[in-house]
XYZ file of C-alpha atoms in Angstrom:
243
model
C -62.437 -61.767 -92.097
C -61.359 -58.653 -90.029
C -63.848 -56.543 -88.016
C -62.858 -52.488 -88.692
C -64.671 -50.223 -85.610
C -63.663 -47.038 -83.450
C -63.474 -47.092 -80.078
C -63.594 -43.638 -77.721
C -59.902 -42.475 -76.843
C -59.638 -42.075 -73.461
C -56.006 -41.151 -73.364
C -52.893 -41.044 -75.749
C -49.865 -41.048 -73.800
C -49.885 -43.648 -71.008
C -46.698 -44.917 -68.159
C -44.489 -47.096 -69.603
C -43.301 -49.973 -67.482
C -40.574 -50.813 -70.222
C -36.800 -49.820 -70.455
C -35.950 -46.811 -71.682
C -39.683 -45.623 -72.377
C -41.362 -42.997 -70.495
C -44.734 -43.484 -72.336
C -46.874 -45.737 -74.669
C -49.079 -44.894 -77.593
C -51.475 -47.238 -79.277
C -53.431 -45.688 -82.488
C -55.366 -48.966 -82.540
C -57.066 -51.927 -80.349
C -56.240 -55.607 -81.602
C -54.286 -56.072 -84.304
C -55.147 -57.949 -87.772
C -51.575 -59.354 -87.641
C -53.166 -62.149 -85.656
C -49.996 -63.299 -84.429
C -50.510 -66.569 -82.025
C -47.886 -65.796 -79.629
C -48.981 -62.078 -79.101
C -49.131 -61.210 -74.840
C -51.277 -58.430 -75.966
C -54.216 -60.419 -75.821
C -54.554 -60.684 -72.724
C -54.225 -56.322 -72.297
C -57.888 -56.434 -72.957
C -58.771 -58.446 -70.495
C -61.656 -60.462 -71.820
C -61.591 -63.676 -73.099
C -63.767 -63.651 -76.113
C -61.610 -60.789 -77.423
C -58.564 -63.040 -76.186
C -59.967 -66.063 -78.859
C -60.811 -62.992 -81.466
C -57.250 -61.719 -81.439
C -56.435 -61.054 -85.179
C -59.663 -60.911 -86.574
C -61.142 -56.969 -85.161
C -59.412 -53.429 -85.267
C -60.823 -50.573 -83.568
C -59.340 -47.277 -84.148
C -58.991 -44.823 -81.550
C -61.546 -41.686 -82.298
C -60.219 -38.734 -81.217
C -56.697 -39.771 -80.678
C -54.796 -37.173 -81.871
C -57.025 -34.471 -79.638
C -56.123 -36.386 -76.536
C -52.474 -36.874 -77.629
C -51.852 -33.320 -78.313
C -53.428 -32.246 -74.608
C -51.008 -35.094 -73.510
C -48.327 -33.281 -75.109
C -48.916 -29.927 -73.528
C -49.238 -31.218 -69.479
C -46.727 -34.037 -69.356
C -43.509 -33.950 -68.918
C -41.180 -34.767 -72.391
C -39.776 -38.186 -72.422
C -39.498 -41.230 -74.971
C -42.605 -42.339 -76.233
C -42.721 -46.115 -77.409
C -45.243 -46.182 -80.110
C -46.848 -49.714 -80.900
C -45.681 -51.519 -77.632
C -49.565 -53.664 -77.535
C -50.451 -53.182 -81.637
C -48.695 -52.512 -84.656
C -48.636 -48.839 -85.386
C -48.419 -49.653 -89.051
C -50.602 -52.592 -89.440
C -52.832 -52.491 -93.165
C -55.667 -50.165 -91.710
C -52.778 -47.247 -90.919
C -52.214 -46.772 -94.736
C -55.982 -45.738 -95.047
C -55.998 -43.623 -91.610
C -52.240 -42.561 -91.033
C -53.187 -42.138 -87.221
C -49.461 -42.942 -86.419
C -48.500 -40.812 -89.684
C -50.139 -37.860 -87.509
C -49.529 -38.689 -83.879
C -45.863 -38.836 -85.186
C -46.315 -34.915 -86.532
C -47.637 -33.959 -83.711
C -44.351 -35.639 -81.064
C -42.384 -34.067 -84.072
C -43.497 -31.005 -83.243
C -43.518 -30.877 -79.355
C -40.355 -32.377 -79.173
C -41.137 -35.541 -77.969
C -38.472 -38.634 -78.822
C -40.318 -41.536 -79.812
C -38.974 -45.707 -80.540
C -41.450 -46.749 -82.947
C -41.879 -51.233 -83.286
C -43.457 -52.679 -85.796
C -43.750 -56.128 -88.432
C -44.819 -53.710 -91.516
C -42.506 -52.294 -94.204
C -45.580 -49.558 -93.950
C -43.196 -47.537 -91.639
C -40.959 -46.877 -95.263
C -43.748 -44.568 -95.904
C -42.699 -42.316 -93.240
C -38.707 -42.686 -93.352
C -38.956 -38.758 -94.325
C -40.777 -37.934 -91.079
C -39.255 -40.450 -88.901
C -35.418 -39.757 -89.983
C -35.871 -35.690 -89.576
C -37.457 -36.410 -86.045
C -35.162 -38.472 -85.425
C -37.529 -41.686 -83.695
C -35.704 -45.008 -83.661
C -37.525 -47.782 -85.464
C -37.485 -51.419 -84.689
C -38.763 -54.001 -86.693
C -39.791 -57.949 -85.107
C -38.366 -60.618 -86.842
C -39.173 -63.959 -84.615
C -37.802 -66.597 -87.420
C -36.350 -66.110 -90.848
C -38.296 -69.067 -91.588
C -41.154 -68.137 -94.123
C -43.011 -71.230 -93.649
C -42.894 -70.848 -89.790
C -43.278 -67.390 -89.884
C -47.033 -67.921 -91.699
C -48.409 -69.798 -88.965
C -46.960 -68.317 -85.955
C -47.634 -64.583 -87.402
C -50.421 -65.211 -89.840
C -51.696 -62.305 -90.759
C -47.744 -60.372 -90.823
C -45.759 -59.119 -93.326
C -43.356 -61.556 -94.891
C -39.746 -61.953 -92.804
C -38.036 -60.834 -95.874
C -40.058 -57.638 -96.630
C -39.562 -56.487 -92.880
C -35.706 -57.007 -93.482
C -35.397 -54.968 -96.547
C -37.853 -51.834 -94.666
C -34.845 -52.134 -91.628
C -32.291 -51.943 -94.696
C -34.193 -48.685 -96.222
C -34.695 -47.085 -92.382
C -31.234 -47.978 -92.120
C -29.825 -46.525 -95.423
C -31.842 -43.361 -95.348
C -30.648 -42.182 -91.512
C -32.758 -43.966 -89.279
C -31.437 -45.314 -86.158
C -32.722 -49.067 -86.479
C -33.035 -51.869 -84.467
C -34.253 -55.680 -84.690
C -36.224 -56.801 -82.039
C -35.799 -61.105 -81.834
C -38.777 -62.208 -79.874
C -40.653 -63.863 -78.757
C -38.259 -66.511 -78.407
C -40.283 -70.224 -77.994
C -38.156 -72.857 -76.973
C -37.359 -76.130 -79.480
C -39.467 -73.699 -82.186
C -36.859 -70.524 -82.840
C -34.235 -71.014 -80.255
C -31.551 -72.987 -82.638
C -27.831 -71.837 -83.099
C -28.714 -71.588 -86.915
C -31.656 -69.341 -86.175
C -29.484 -66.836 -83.943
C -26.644 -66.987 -85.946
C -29.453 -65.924 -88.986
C -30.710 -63.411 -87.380
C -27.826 -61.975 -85.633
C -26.564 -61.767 -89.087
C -29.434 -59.949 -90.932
C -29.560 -57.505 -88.140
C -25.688 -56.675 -89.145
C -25.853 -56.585 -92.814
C -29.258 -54.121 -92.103
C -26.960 -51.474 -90.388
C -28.976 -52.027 -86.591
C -27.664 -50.516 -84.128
C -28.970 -53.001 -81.306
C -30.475 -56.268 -81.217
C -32.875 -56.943 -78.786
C -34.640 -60.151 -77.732
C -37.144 -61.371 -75.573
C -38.178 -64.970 -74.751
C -42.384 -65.803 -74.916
C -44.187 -64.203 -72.512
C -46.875 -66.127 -71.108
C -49.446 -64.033 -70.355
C -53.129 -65.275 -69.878
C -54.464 -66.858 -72.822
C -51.375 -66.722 -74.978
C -50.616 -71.035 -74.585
C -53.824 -71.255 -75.665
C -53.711 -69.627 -78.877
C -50.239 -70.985 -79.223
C -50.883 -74.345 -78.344
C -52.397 -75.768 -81.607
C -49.080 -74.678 -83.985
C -47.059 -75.735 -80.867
C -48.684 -79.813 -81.042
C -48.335 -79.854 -84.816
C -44.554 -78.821 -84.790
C -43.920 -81.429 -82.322
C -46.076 -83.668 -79.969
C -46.182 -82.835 -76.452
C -44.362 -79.687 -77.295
C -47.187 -77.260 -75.488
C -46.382 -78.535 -72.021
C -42.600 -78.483 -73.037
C -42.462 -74.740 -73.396
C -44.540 -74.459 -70.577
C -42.177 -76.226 -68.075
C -38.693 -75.005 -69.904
C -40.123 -71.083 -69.147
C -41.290 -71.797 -65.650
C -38.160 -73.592 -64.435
């Protein structure tokens, strides 16, 4: 059962510490996604939201007020939208706060690199393509099986490769993003050589990857799919990513 609230919006546009962003924008807190591997967890800082992960959604109130002051003071540069939640996660398709935030770079001439699991974004191809904001789209194993209990609340692998074919066929710069990668779980030659291939016949333009980030209280979410792949398997991943 997911939790909907609204949380105040403090701020829109924050530093980016990744490549080749300038900023990051967030419509939402948590994300119903629920995926077990997810770093973002530990954002919040607290652990009983930590355990929670997957199961509340805040919206931002006000968002779009403090993102258009944002736009007016700072400086233009890339804006990476969705970089702790999915931008188009199920409650966007009732709220379109991305839909609008996206108007609103659109209009002040901000680039933005858009990442999400959710053919939701083919809703705003239109938008997105005349803007022109890059979209990528997570695929962490082709796997359907796998892919339900390490993202259990995601869209299907398949449905997020046909939105990357759409972006891709109606003018939208696309990427994949591969990650996170777990070792002895989706680090196999046949895996990369899957994915490598889907993000080819999509029309990306880059493939990116990343291995699991282990961030505080991400093994511990992760842990339970982790011992009933294979035995043993938690402290495994934990020593192969340390060494």
């Amino acid at each position: 059962m997911i939790s909907y609230g609204w949380v105040e919006c403090r701020g829109a546009l924050y530093p980016s510490g990744l490549p080749d962003l300038d900023y990051t924008l967030n419509p939402y807190v948590g994300c119903q996604h629920g995926c077990v591997y997810c770093y973002s967890r530990s954002v919040l800082g607290r652990r009983d939201l930590a355990e929670r992960w997957g199961s509340f959604v805040w919206a931002k109130r006000r968002l779009l007020d403090r993102l258009r002051a944002d736009l007016r003071r700072k400086p233009k540069g890339v804006v990476g939208v969705g970089t702790v939640t999915d931008p188009y996660q199920p409650l966007e398709g009732r709220l379109k706060l991305t839909r609008e935030a996206l108007k609103l770079l659109e209009a002040y001439g901000f680039p933005a690199s858009i990442q999400t699991k959710s053919p939701l974004v083919l809703r705003d191809k239109d938008l997105i393509a005349r803007a022109g904001f890059d979209v990528g789209v997570t695929i962490t194993t082709l796997d359907e099986i796998l892919a339900g209990r390490l993202e259990p609340g995601a869209p299907p692998p398949k449905a997020r490769v046909e939105a990357l074919r759409q972006l891709s066929a109606s003018g939208v710069e696309t990427w994949l993003f591969y990650g996170p990668i777990i070792p002895e779980v989706n680090d196999s030659p046949e895996t990369i050589s899957q994915v490598v291939k889907v993000a080819v016949e999509a029309g990306c333009k880059t493939l990116i990857y990343d291995k699991l980030n282990l961030k505080r209280w991400v093994l511990e979410s992760l842990s339970p799919v982790l011992e009933s792949l294979r035995p043993g398997l938690t402290s495994r991943v934990r020593e192969t990513l340390a060494s």
